[in-house]
Tab-separated table of C-alpha atoms in Angstrom:
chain	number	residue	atom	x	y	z
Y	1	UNK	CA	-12.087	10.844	-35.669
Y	2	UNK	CA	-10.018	11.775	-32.414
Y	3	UNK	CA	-6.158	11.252	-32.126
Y	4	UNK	CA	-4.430	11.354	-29.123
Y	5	UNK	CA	-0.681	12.380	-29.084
Y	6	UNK	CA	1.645	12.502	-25.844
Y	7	UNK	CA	3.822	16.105	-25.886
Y	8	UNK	CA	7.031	15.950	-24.902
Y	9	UNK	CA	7.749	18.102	-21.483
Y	10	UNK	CA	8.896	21.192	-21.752
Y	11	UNK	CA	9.707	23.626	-19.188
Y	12	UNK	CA	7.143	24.913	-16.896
Y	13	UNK	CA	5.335	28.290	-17.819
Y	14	UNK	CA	3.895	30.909	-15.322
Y	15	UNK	CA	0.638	31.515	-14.255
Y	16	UNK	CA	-0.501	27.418	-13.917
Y	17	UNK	CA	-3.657	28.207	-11.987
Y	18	UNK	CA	-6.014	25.303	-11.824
Y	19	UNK	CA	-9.576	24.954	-10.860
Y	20	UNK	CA	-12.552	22.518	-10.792
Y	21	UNK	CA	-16.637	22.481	-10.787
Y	22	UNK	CA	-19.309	21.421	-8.800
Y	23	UNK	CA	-20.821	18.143	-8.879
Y	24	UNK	CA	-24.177	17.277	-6.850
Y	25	UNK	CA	-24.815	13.521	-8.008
Y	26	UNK	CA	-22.895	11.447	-10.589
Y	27	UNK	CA	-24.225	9.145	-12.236
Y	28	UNK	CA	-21.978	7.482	-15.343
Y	29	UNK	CA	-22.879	4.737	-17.822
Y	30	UNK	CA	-20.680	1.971	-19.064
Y	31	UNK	CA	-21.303	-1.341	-20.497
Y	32	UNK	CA	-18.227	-2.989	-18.904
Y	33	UNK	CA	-17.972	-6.658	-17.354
Y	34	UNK	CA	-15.020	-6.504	-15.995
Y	35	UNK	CA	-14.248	-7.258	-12.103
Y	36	UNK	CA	-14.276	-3.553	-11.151
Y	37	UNK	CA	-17.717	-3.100	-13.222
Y	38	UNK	CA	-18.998	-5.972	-11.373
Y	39	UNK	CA	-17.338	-4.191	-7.742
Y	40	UNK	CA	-19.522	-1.130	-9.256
Y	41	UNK	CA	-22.575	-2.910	-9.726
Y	42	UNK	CA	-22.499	-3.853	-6.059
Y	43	UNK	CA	-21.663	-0.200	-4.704
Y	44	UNK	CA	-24.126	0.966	-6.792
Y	45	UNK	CA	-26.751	-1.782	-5.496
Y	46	UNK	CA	-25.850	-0.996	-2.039
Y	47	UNK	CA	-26.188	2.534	-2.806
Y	48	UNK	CA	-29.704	2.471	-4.162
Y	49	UNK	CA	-30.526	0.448	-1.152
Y	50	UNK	CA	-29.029	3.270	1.274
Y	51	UNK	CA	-30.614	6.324	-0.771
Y	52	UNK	CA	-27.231	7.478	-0.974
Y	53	UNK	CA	-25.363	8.914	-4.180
Y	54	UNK	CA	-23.274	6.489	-6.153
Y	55	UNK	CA	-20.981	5.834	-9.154
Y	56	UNK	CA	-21.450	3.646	-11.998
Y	57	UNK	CA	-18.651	2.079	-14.180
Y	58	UNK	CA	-17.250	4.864	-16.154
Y	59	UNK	CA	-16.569	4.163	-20.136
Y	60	UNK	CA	-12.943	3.886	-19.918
Y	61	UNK	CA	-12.579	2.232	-23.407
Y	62	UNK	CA	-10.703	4.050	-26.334
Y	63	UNK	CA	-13.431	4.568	-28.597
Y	64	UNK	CA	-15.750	5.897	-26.987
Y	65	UNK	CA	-18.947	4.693	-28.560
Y	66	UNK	CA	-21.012	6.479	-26.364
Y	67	UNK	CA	-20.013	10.108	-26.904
Y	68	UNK	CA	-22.696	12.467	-28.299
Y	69	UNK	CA	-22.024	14.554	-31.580
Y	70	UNK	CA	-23.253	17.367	-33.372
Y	71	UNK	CA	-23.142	18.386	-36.682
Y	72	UNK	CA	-20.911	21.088	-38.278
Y	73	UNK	CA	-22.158	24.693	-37.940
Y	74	UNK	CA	-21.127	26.645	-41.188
Y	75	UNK	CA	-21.700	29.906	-39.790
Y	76	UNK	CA	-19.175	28.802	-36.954
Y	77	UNK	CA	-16.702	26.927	-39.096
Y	78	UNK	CA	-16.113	30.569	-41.298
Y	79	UNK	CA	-15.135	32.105	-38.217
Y	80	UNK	CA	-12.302	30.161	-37.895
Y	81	UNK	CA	-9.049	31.924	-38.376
Y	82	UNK	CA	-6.850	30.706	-42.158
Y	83	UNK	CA	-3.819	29.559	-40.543
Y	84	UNK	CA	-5.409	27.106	-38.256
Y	85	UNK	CA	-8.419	25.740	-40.399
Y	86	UNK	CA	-5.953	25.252	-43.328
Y	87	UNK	CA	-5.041	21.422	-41.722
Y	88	UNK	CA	-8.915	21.123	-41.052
Y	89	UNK	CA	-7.232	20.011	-37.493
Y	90	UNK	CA	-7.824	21.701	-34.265
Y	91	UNK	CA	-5.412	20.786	-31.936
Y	92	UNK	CA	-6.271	20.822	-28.137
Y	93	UNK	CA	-4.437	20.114	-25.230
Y	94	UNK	CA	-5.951	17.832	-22.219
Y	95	UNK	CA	-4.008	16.654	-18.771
Y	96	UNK	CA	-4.706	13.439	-19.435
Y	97	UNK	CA	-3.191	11.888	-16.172
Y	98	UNK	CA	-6.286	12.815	-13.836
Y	99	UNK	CA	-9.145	10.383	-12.519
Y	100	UNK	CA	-12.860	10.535	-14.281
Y	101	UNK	CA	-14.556	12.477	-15.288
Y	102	UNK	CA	-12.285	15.210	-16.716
Y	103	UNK	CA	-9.532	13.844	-18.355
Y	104	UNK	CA	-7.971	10.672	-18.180
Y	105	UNK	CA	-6.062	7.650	-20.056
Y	106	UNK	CA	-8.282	5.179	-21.528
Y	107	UNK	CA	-8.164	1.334	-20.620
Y	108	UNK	CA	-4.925	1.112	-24.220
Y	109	UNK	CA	-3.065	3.826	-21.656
Y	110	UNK	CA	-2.732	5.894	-24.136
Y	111	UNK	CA	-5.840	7.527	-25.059
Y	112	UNK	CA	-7.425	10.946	-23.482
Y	113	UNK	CA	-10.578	10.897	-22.571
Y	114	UNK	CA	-13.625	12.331	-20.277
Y	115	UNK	CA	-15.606	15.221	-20.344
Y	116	UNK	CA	-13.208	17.319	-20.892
Y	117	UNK	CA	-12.199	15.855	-24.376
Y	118	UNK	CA	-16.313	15.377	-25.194
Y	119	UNK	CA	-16.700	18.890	-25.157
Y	120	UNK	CA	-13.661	19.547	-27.427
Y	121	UNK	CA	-14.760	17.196	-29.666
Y	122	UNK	CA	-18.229	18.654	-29.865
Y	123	UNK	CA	-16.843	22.203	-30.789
Y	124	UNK	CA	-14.279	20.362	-33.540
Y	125	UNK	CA	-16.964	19.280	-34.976
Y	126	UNK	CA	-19.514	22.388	-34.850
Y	127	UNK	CA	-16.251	23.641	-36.592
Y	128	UNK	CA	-16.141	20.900	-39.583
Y	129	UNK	CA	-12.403	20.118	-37.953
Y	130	UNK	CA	-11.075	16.968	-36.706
Y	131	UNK	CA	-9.569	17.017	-33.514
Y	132	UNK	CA	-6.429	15.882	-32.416
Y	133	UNK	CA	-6.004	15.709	-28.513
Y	134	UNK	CA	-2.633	16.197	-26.991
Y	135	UNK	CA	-1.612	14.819	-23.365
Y	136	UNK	CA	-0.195	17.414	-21.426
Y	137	UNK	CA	1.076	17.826	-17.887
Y	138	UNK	CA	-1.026	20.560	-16.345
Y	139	UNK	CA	1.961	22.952	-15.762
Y	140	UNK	CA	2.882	22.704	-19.613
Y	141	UNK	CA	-0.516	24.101	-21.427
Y	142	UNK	CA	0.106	27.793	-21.290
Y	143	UNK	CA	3.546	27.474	-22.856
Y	144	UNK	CA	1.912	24.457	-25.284
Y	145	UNK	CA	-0.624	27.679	-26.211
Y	146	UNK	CA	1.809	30.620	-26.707
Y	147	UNK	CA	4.404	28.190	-28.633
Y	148	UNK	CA	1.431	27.417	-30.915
Y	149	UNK	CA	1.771	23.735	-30.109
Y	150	UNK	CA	-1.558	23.614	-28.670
Y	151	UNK	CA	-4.537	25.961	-30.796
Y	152	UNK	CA	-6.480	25.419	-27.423
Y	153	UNK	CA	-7.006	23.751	-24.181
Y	154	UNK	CA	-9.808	22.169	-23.027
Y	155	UNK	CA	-8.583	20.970	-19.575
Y	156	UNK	CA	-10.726	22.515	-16.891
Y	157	UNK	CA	-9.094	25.570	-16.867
Y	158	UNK	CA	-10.843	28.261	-15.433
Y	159	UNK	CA	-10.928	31.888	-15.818
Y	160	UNK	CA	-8.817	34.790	-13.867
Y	161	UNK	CA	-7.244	38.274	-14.097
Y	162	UNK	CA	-3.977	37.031	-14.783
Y	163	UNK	CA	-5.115	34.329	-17.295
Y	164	UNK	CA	-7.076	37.195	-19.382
Y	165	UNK	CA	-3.730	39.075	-19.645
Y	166	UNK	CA	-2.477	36.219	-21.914
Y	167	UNK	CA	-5.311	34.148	-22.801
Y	168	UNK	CA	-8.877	34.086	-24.747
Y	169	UNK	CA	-11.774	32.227	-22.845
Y	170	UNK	CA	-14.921	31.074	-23.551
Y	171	UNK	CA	-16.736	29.563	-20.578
Y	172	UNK	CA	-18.675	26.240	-20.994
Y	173	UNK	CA	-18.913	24.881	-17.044
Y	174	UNK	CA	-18.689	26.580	-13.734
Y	175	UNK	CA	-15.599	25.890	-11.326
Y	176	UNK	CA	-16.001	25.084	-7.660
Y	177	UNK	CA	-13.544	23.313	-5.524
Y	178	UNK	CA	-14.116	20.893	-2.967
Y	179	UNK	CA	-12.544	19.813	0.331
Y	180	UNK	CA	-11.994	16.130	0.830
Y	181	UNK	CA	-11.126	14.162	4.258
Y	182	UNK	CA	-11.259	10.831	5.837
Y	183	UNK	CA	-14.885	9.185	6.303
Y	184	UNK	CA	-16.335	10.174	9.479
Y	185	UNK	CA	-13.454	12.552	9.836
Y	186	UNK	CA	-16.260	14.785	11.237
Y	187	UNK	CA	-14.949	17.673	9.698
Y	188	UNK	CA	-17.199	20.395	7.810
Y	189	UNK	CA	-15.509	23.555	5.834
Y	190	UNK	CA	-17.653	26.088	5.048
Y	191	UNK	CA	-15.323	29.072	5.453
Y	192	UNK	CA	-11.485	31.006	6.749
Y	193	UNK	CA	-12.069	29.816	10.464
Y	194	UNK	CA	-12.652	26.127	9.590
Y	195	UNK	CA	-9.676	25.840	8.576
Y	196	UNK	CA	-7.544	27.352	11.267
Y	197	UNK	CA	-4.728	24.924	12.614
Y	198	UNK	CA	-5.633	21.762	9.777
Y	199	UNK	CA	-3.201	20.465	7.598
Y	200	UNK	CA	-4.267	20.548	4.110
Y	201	UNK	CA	-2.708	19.759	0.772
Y	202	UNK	CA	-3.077	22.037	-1.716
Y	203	UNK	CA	-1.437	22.271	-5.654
Y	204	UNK	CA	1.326	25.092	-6.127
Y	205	UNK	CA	0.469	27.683	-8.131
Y	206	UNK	CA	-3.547	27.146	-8.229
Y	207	UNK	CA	-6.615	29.117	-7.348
Y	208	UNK	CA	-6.817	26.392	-4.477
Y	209	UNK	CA	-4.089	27.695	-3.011
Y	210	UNK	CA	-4.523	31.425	-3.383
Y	211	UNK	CA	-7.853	31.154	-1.511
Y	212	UNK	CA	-6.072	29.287	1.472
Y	213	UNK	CA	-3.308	31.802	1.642
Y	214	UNK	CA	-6.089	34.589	1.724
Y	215	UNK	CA	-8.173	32.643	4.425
Y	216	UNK	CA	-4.963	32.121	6.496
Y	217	UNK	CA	-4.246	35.696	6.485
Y	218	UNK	CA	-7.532	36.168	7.401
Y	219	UNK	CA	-7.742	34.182	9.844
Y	220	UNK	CA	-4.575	34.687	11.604
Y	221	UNK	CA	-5.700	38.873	11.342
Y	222	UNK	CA	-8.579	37.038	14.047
Y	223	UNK	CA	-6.129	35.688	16.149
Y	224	UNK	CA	-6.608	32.135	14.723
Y	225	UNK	CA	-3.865	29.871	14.063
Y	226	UNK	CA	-3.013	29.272	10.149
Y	227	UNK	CA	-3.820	26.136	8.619
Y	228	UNK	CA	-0.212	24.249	7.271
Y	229	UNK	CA	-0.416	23.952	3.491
Y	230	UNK	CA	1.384	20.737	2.261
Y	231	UNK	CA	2.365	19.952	-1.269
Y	232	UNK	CA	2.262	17.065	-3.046
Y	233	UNK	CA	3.040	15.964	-6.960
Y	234	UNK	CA	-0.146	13.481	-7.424
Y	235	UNK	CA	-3.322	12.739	-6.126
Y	236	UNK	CA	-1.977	8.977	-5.082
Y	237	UNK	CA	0.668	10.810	-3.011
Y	238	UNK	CA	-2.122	13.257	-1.468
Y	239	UNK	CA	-4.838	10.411	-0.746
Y	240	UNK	CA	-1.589	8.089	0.801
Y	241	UNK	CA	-1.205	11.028	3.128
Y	242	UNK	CA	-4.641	11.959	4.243
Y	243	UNK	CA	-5.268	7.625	4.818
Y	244	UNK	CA	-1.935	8.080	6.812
Y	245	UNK	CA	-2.982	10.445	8.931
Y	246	UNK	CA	-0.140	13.231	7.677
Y	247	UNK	CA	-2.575	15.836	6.500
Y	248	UNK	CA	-6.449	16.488	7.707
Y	249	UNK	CA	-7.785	16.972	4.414
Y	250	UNK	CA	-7.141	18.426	0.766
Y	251	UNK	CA	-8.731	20.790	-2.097
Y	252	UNK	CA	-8.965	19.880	-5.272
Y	253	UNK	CA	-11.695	19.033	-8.376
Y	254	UNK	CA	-14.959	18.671	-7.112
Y	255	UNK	CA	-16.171	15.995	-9.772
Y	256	UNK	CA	-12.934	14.292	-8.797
Y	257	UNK	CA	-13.409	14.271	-5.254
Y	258	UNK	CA	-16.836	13.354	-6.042
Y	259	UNK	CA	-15.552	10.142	-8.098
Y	260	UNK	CA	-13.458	9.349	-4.968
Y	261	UNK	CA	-16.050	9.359	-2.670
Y	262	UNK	CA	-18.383	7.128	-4.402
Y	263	UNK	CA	-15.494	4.630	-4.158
Y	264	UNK	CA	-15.123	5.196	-0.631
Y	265	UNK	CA	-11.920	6.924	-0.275
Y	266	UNK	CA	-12.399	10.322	0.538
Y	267	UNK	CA	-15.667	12.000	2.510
Y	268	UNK	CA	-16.368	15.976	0.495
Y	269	UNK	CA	-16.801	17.951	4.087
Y	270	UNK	CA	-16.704	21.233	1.941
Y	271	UNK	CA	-16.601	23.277	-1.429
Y	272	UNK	CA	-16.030	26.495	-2.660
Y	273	UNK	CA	-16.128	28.438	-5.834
Y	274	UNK	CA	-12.715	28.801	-7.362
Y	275	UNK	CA	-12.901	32.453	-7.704
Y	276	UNK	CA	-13.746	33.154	-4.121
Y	277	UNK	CA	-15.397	35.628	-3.043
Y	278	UNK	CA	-16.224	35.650	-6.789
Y	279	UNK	CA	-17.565	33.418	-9.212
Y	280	UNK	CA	-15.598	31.866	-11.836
Y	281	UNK	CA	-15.897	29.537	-14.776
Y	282	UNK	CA	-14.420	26.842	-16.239
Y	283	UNK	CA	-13.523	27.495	-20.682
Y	284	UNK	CA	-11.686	27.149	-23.808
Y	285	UNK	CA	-8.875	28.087	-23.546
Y	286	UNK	CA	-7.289	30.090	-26.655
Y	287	UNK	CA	-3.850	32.625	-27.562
Y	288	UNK	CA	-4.665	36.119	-26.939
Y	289	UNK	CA	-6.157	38.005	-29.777
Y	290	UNK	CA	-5.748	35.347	-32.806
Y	291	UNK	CA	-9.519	34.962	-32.989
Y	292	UNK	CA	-9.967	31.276	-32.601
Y	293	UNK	CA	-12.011	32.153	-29.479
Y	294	UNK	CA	-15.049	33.729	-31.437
Y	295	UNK	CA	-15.272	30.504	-33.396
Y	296	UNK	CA	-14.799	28.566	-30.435
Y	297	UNK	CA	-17.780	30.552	-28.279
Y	298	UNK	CA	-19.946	29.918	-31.464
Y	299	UNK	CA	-19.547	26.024	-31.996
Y	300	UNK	CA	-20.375	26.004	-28.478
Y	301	UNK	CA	-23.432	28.559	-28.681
Y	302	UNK	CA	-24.841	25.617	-31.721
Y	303	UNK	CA	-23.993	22.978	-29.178
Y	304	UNK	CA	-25.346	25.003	-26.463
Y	305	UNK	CA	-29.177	25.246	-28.662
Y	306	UNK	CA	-29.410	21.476	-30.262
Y	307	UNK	CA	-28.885	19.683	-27.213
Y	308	UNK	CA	-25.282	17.962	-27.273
Y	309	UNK	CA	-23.449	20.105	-24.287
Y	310	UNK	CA	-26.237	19.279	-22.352
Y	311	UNK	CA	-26.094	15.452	-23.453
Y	312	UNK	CA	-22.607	15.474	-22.915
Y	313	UNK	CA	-22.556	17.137	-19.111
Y	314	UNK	CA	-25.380	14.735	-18.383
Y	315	UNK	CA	-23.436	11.625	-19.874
Y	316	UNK	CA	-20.654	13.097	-17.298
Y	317	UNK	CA	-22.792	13.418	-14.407
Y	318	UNK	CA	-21.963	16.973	-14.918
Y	319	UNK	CA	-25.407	18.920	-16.032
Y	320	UNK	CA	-25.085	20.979	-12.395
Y	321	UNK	CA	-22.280	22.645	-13.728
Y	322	UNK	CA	-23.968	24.127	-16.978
Y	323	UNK	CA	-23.639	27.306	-18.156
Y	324	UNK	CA	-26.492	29.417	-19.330
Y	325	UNK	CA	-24.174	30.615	-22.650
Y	326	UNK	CA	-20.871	30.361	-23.725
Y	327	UNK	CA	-19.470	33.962	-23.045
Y	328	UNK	CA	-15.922	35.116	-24.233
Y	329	UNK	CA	-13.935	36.919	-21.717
Y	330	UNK	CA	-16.402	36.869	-18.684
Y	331	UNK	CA	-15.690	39.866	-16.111
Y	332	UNK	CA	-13.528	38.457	-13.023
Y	333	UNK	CA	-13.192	39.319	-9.526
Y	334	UNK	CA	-10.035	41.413	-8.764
């Protein structure tokens, strides 16, 4: 069984550094009659008719009845450290407050759910746990972690030399980013100069904006104008501002973005890896040295060989952004 719990907000801790993943085609199952499923149908109809890549109705009921589940994996379950299995609870904090297919409210508006809490419930249970989710504002999970709050996150956060200082990781998805504009806006980002003089929107604090900072220096070393980086606190304010006209386009999630387009809000006219010019991944996110993270990286290893992570990505849309193996720690770019 999965309970979701809202946290209270607490003050904002350092280092928030988001990411995302890459998503080629999306393709998400629902059984839902509603008005919008029926609206789906017909994009998706229209779709198939085009050749184009589409969106079905995502399950945005509470319970969930089609997530995949695994069994518990003893070898796993001893590995996990006596103060935390002595509830038999993990406890795991999601940003609940996003769009599919990461992590979102379900139809009650109250419970988490999306790939994001699939995959923590498959490594609960590799771990004979139950797992409690916790809504969290994305700015609150590394304080949530180090106050012991939260025993993990599983929230799309990816993996970076700061992060490492504090944090235990073990990967499960790789991050990528994508650019998102108006349809036909005719723009294409591929890298530093095609961005010079655009106004883009961009999250404070995140890898997003680190890598526009470092193509703006770059660029303006060329003798290319900087692109303006606008802020914003929610992706309704951001997409009210590109359909305005006040920005040119904005980085974010690339399943998100993905999502949007399908809908026919956004256009992707770009992506890039989060860790550019390196790679980086999306994991588990656990406290520095308590251990948790071995257990973690081997519920998701037993996950990894029956079949379930790759169920789950696929019931997601998400199987382009598998992993090979969960690995704890993964070197990082400097």
């Amino acid at each position: 069984m999965t309970r979701t719990r809202t946290r209270a907000r607490r003050p904002a801790a350092a280092l928030p550094v988001r990411t995302a993943l890459v998503l080629s085609t999306v393709v998400f199952l629902s059984a839902c009659t509603s008005s919008a499923g029926i609206e789906s149908e017909a994009r998706t109809e229209a779709a198939a008719a085009e050749g184009t890549t589409t969106v079905l109705e995502v399950d945005t009921s509470p319970e969930q009845a089609g997530r995949v589940h695994t069994d518990e994996d003893p070898d796993a379950a001893a590995l996990v450290p006596a103060d935390i299995a002595e509830d038999g609870t993990l406890t795991i904090g999601v940003a609940g407050a996003g769009e599919p297919p990461l992590g979102f409210l379900a139809d009650d508006n109250a419970t988490v759910v999306g790939s994001e809490v699939d995959i923590a419930s498959l490594v609960a249970e590799a771990l004979g746990l139950e797992l409690e989710v916790v809504n969290v504002a994305w700015e609150q999970w590394p304080l949530g972690v180090q106050s012991g709050d939260l025993e993990a996150v599983f929230s799309n956060v990816g993996v970076n030399t700061e992060r490492l200082q504090l944090f235990d990781f073990a990967t499960y998805r790789e991050g990528v980013m994508a650019f998102s504009a108006r349809p036909d806006s005719g723009l294409s980002i591929e890298e530093a100069a095609d961005v010079a003089g655009l106004t883009i929107a961009v999250g404070s604090g995140t890898n997003q904006e680190r890598i526009l900072l470092d193509w703006n220096a770059q660029n303006e070393a060329a003798g290319l104008e900087p692109a303006q980086l606008e802020y914003f606190a929610n992706s309704a304010d951001t997409l009210l501002a590109l359909q305005s006209g006040r920005i040119d386009t904005y980085i974010g999630p690339n399943p998100t973005a993905v999502y949007q387009q399908s809908v026919g809000d956004v256009e992707i006219v770009g992506t890039v890896n989060a860790g550019w010019p390196n790679t980086t991944y999306v994991a588990a996110t656990t406290l520095k040295g308590n251990g948790l993270v071995d257990a973690v990286q081997a519920a998701l290893q037993h996950v990894f060989e029956d079949g379930t992570y790759g169920e789950t990505l696929d019931r997601w849309g998400l199987s382009d952004e598998a992993v090979d193996e969960p690995v704890v720690n993964p070197a990082v770019g400097s």
